[in-house]
mmCIF file of C-alpha atoms and ligand atoms in Angstrom:
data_model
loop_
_atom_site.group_PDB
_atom_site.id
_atom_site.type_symbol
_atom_site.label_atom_id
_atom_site.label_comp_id
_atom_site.label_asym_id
_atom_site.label_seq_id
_atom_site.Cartn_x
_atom_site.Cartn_y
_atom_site.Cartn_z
ATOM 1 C CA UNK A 1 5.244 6.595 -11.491
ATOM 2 C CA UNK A 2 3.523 8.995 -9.271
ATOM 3 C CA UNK A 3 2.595 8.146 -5.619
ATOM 4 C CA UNK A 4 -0.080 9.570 -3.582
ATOM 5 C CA UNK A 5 -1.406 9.673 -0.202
ATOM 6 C CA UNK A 6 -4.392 11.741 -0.069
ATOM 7 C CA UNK A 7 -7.726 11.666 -1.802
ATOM 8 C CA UNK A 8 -7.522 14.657 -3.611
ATOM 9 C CA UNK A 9 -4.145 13.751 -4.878
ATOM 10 C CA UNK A 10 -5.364 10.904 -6.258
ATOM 11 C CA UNK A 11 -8.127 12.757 -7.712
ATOM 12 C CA UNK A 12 -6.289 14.829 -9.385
ATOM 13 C CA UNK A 13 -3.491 12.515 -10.385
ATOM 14 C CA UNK A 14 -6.786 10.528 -12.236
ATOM 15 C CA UNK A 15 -8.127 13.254 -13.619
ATOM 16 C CA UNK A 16 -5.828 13.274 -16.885
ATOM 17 C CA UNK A 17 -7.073 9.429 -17.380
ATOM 18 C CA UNK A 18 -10.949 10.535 -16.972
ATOM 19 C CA UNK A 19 -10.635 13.308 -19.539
ATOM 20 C CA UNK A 20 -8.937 11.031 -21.778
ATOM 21 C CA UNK A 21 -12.035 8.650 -21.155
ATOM 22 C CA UNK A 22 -9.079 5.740 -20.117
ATOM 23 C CA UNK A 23 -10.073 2.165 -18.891
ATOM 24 C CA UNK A 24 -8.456 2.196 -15.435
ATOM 25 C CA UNK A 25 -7.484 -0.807 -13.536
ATOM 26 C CA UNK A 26 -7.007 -1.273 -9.799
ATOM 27 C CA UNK A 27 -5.072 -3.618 -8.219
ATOM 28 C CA UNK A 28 -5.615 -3.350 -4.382
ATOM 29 C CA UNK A 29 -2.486 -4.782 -2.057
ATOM 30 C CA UNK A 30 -1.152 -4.519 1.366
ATOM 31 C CA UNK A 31 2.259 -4.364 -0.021
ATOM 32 C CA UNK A 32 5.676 -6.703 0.433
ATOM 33 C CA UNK A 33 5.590 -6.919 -2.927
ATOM 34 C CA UNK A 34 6.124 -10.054 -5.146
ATOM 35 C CA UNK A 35 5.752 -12.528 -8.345
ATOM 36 C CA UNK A 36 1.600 -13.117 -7.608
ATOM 37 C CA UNK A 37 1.121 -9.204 -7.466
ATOM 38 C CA UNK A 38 3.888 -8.774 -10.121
ATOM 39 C CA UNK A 39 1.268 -11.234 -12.355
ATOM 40 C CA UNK A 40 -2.017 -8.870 -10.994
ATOM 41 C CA UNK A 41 0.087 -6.104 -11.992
ATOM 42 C CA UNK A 42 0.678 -7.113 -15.628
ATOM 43 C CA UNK A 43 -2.866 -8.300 -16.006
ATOM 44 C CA UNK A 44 -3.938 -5.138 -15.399
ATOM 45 C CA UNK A 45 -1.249 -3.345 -17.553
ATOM 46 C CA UNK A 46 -2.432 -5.512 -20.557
ATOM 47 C CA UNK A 47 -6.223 -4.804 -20.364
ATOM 48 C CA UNK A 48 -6.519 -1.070 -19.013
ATOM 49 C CA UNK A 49 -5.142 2.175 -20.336
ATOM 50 C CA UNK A 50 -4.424 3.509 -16.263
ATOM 51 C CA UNK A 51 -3.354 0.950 -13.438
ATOM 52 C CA UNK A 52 -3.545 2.510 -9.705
ATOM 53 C CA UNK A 53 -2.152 -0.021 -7.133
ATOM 54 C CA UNK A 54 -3.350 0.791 -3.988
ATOM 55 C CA UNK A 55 -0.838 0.393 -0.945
ATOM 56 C CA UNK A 56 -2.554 0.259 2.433
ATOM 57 C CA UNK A 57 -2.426 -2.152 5.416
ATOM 58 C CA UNK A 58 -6.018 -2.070 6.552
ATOM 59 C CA UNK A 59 -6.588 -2.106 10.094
ATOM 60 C CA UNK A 60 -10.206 -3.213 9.579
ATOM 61 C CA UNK A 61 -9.430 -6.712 8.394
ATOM 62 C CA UNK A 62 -6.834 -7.606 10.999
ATOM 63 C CA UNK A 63 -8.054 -8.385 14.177
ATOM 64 C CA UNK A 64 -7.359 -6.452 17.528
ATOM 65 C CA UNK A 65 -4.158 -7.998 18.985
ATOM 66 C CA UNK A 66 -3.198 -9.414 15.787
ATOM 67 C CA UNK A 67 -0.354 -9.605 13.347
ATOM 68 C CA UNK A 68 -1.208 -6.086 12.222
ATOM 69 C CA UNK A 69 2.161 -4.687 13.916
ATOM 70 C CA UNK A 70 3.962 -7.987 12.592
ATOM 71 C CA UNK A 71 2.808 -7.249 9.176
ATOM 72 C CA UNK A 72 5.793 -6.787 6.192
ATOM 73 C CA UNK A 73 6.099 -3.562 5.367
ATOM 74 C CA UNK A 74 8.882 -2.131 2.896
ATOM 75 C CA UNK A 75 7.138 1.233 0.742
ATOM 76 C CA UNK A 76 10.666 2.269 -0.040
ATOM 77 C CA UNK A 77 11.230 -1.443 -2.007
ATOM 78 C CA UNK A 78 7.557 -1.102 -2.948
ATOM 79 C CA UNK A 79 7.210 1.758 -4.471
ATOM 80 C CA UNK A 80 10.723 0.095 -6.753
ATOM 81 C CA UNK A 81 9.022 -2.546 -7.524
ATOM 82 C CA UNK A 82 5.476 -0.840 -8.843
ATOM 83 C CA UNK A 83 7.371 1.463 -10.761
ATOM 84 C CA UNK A 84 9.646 -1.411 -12.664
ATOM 85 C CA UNK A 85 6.557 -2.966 -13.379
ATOM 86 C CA UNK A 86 5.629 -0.127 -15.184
ATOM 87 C CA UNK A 87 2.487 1.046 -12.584
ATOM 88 C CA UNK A 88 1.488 4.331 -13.607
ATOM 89 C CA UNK A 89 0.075 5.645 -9.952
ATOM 90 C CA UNK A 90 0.759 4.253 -6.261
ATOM 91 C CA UNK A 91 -2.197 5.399 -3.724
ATOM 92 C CA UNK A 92 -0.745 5.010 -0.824
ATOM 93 C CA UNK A 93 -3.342 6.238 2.185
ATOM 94 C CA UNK A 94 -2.748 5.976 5.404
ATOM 95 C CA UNK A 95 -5.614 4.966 8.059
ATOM 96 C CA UNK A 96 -6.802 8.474 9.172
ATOM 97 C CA UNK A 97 -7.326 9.174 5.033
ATOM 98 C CA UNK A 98 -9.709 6.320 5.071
ATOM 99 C CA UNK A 99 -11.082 5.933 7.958
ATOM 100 C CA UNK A 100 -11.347 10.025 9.336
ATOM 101 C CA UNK A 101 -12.439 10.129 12.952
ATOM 102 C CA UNK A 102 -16.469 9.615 13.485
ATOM 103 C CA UNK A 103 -15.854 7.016 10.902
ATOM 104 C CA UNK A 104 -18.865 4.531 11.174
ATOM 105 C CA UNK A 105 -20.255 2.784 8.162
ATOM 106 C CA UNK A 106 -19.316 -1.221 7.112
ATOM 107 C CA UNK A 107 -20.189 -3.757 4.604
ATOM 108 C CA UNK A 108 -21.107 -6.834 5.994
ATOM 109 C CA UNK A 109 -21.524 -9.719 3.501
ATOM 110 C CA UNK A 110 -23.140 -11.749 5.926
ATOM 111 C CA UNK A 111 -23.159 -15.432 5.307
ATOM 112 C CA UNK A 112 -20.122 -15.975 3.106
ATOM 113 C CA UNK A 113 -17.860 -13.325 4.658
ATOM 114 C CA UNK A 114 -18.567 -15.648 8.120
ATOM 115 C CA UNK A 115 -17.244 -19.200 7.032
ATOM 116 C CA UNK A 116 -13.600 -20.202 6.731
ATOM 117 C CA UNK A 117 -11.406 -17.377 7.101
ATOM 118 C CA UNK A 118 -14.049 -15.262 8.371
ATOM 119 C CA UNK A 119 -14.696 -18.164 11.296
ATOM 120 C CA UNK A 120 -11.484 -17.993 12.225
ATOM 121 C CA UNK A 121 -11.031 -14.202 11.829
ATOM 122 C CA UNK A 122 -13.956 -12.951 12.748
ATOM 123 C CA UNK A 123 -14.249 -9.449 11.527
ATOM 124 C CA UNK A 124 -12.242 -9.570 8.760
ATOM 125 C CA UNK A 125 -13.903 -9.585 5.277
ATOM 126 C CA UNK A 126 -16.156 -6.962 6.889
ATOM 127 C CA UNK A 127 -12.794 -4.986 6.636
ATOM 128 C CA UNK A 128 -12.320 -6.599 3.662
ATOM 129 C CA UNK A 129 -15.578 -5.386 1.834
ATOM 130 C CA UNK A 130 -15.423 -2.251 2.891
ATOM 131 C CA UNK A 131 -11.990 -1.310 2.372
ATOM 132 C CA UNK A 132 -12.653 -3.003 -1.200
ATOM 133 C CA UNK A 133 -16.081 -0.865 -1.712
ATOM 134 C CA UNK A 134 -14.218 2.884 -0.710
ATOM 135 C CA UNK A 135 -11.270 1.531 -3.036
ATOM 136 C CA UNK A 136 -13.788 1.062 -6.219
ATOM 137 C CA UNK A 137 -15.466 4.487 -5.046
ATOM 138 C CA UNK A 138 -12.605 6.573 -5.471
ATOM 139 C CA UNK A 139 -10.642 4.937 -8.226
ATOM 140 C CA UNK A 140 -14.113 3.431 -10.259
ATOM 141 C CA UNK A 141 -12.152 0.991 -11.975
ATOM 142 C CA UNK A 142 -13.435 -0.801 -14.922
ATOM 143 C CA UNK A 143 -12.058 -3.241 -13.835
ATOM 144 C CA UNK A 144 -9.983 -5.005 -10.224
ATOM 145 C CA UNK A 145 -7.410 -7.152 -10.218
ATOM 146 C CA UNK A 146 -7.120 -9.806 -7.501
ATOM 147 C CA UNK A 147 -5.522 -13.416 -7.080
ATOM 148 C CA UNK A 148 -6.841 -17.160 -6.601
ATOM 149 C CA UNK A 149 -4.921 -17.478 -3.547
ATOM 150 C CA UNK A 150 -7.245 -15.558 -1.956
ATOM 151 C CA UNK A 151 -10.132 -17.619 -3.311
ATOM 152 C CA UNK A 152 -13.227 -16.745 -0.277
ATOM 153 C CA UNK A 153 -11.998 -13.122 -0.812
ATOM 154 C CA UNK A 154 -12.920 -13.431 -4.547
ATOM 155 C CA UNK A 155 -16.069 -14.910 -3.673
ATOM 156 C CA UNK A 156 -16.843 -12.161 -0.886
ATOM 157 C CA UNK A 157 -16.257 -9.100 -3.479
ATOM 158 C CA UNK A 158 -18.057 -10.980 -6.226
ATOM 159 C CA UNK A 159 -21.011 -11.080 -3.664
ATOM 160 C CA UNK A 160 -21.018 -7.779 -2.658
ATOM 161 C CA UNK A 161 -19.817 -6.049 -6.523
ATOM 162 C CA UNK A 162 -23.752 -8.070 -7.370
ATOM 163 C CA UNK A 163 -25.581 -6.948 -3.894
ATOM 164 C CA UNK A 164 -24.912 -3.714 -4.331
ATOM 165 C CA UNK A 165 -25.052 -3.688 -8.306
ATOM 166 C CA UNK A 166 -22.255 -2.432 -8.937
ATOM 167 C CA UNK A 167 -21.109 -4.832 -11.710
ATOM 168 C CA UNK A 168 -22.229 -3.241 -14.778
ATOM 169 C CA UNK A 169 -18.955 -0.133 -14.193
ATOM 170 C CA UNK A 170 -16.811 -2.624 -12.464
ATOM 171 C CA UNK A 171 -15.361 -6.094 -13.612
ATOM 172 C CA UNK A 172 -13.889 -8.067 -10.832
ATOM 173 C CA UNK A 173 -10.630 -10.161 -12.593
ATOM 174 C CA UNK A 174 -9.169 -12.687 -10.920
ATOM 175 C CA UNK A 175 -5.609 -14.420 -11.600
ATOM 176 C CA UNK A 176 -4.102 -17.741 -10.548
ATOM 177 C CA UNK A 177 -2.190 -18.115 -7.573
ATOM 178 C CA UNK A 178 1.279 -17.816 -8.332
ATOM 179 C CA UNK A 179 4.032 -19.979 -6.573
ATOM 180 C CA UNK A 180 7.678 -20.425 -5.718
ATOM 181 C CA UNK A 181 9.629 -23.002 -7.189
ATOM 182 C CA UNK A 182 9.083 -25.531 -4.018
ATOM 183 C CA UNK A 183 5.533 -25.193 -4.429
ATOM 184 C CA UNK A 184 4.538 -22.741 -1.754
ATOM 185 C CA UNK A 185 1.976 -19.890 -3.162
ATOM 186 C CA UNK A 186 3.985 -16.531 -2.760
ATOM 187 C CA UNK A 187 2.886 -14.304 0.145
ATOM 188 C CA UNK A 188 3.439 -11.609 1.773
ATOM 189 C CA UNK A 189 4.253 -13.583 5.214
ATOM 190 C CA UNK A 190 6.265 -16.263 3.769
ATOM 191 C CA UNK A 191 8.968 -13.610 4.704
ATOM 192 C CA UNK A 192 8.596 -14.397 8.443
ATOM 193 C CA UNK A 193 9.054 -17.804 8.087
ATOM 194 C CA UNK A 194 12.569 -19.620 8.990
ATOM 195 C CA UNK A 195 13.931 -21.849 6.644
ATOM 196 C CA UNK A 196 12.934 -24.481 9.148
ATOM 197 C CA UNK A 197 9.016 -23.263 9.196
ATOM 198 C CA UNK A 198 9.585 -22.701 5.559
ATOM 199 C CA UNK A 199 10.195 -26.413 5.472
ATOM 200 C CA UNK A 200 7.485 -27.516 7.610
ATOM 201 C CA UNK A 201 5.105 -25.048 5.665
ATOM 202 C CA UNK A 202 5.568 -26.895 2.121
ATOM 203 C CA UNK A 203 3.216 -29.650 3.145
ATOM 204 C CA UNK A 204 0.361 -27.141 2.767
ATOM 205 C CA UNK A 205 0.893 -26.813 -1.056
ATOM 206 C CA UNK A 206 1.801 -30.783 -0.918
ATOM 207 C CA UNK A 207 -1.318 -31.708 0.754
ATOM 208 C CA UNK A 208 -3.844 -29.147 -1.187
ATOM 209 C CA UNK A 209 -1.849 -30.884 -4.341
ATOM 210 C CA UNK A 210 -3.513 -34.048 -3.881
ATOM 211 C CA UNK A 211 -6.787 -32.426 -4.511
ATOM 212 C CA UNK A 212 -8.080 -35.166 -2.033
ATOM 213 C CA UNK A 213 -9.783 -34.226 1.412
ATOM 214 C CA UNK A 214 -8.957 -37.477 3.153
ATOM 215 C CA UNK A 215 -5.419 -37.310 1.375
ATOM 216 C CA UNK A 216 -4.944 -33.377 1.976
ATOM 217 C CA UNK A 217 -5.984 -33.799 6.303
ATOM 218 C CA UNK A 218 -3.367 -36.803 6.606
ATOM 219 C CA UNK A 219 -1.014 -34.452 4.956
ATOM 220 C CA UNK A 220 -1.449 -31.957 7.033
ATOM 221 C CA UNK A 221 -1.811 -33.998 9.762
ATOM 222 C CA UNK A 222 1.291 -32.643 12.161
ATOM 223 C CA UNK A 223 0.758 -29.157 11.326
ATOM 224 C CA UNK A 224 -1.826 -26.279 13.515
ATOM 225 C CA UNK A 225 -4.626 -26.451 11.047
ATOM 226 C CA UNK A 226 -7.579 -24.154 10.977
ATOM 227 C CA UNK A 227 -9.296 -25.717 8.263
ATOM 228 C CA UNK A 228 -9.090 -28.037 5.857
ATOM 229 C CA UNK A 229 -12.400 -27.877 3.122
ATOM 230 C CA UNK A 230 -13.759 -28.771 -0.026
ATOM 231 C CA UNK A 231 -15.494 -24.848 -0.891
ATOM 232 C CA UNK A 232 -18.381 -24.592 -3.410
ATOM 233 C CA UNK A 233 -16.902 -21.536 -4.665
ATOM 234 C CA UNK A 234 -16.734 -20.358 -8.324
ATOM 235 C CA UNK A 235 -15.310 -22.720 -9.083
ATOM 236 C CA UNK A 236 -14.814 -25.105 -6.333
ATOM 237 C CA UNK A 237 -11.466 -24.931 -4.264
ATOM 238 C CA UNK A 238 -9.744 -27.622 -1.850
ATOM 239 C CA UNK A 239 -8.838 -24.696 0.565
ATOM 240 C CA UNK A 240 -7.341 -24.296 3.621
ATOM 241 C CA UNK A 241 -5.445 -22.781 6.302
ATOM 242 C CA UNK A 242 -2.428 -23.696 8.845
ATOM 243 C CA UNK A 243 -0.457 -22.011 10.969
ATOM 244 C CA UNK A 244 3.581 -22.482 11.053
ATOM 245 C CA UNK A 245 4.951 -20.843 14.248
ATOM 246 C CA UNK A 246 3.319 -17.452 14.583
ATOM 247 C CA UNK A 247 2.507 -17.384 10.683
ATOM 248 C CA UNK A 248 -0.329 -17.741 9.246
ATOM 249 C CA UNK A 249 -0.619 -19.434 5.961
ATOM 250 C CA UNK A 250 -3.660 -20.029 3.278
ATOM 251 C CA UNK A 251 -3.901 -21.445 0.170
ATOM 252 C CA UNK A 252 -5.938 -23.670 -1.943
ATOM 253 C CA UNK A 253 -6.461 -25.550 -5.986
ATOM 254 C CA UNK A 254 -8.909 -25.323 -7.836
ATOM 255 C CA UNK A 255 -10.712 -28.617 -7.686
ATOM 256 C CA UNK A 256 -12.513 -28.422 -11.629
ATOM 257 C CA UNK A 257 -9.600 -27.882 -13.616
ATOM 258 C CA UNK A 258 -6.476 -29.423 -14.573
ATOM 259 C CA UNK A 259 -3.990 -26.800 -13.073
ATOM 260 C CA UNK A 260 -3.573 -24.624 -9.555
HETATM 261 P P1 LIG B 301 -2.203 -8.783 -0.520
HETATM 262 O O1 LIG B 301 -1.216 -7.683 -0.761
HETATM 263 O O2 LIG B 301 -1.643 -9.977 0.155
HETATM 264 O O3 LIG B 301 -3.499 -8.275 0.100
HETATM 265 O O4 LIG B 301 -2.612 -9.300 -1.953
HETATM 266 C C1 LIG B 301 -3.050 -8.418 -2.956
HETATM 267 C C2 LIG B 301 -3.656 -9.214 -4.066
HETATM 268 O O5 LIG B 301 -2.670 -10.105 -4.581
HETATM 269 C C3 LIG B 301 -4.848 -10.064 -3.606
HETATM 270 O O6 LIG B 301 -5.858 -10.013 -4.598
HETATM 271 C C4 LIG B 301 -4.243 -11.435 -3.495
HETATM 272 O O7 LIG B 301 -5.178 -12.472 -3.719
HETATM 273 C C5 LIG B 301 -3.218 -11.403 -4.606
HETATM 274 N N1 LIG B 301 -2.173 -12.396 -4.344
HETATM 275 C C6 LIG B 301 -1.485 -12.589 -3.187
HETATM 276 N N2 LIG B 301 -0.647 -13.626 -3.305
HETATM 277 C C7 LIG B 301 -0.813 -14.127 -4.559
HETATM 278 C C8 LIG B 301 -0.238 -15.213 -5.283
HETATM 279 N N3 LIG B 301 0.689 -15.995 -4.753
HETATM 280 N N4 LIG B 301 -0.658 -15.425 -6.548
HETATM 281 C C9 LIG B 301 -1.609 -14.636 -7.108
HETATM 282 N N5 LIG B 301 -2.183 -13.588 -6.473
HETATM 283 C C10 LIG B 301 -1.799 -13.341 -5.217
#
């Protein structure tokens, strides 16, 4: 596996791929590692000559005075864990690659990027999008690997991959949400829980489990909950949103079929 930093390393370290006339695939993460980008990463290994995971923490979709600092972050384990599962290229920028000083243009997708999550973190899928929209610039993936779990993020890119017609180069692939065996969808932040909050945390899955509303707020009833919704996404998700001690937690099922 190589790893990169820079722009024109990654250039260059593409540039084999392009000649070839490869299908690349990108999977973006903010690292910490684990099974639900383990199952983006083999998605993408199956269905694209090149995968590029991209590595970066982006300022832009945590808000100022947020868990930014708290944020998990291992490159050494990482870069490991990539490279077992069999990632070809690790872009790994930091904030000054993509966002140089004088820095100054966003994509806003205005009315879904400000429900839910984006209520609540106001800002964010601004960062999102554009983070997102630089990504497919420099990599032009055929196609982009992201998970369920994130289900408004999906729904933000889709958006914005049709505004801004980019969708006949790019396919935007999405994968279920991948849990633990007590039911709790892997994340990144599920490290910062304590086996107590851990506890306390598995009546999020529980609740979104009984694909009820009524069912899923009585759940969830002693818990700091942001939300609790029925979402018309594609296709429609019981999401929601708690936090356990200083963690923040999301999730959500898919309300039309049979399985999370
Ligand atoms: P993150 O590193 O948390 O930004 O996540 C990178 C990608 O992995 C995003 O597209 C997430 O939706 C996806 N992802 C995170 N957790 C899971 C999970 N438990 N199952 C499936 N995909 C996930």
């Amino acid at each position: 596996m190589t790893t990169v930093a820079t722009i024109a390393d990654l250039r260059e370290a593409l540039a084999p791929a392009r000649s070839r006339g490869d299908s690349v695939g990108l999977v973006p993460t903010m690292g910490a590692f684990h099974a639900g980008h383990r199952s983006l990463f083999r998605a993408a290994r199956e269905e694209c000559d090149t995968v590029v995971v991209s590595l970066f923490v982006n300022p832009a979709q945590f808000e100022a005075g947020s868990d930014l600092a708290g944020y998990p972050h291992d490159p050494g384990a990482d870069a490991v864990f990539a490279e077992a599962a069999g990632i070809e290229l690790l872009f790994t920028p930091d904030a000054a690659e993509l966002y140089p000083p004088g820095y100054q243009t966003w994509v806003e997708v205005e009315e879904l990027g400000r429900r839910l999550e984006g209520e609540h973190r106001p800002g964010h899928f601004r960062g999102v999008a554009t983070v997102c929209l630089k990504l497919f610039n420099l990599v032009r993936p055929a196609r982009a690997y992201f998970g369920q779990k994130d289900a408004q993020q999906v729904a933000v890119l889709r958006r914005m991959i049709r505004d801004l017609d980019l969708d006949l180069e790019l396919e935007l692939r999405v994968l279920p949400t991948v849990r633990d065996h007590d039911g709790l969808a892997f994340s990144s932040r599920n490290a910062q829980l304590t086996a107590a909050e851990r506890e306390r945390a598995l009546a999020l899955p529980r609740a979104l489990a009984t694909r009820d509303l009524d069912s899923a707020r009585a759940r969830l009833a002693g818990l700091d909950v942001d939300y609790v919704e029925v979402v018309d996404l594609d296709p429609p998700v019981l999401a929601a949103a708690v936090r356990v001690g200083s963690t923040r937690l999301i999730d959500n099922v898919v309300l039309d079929k049979e399985k999370p």
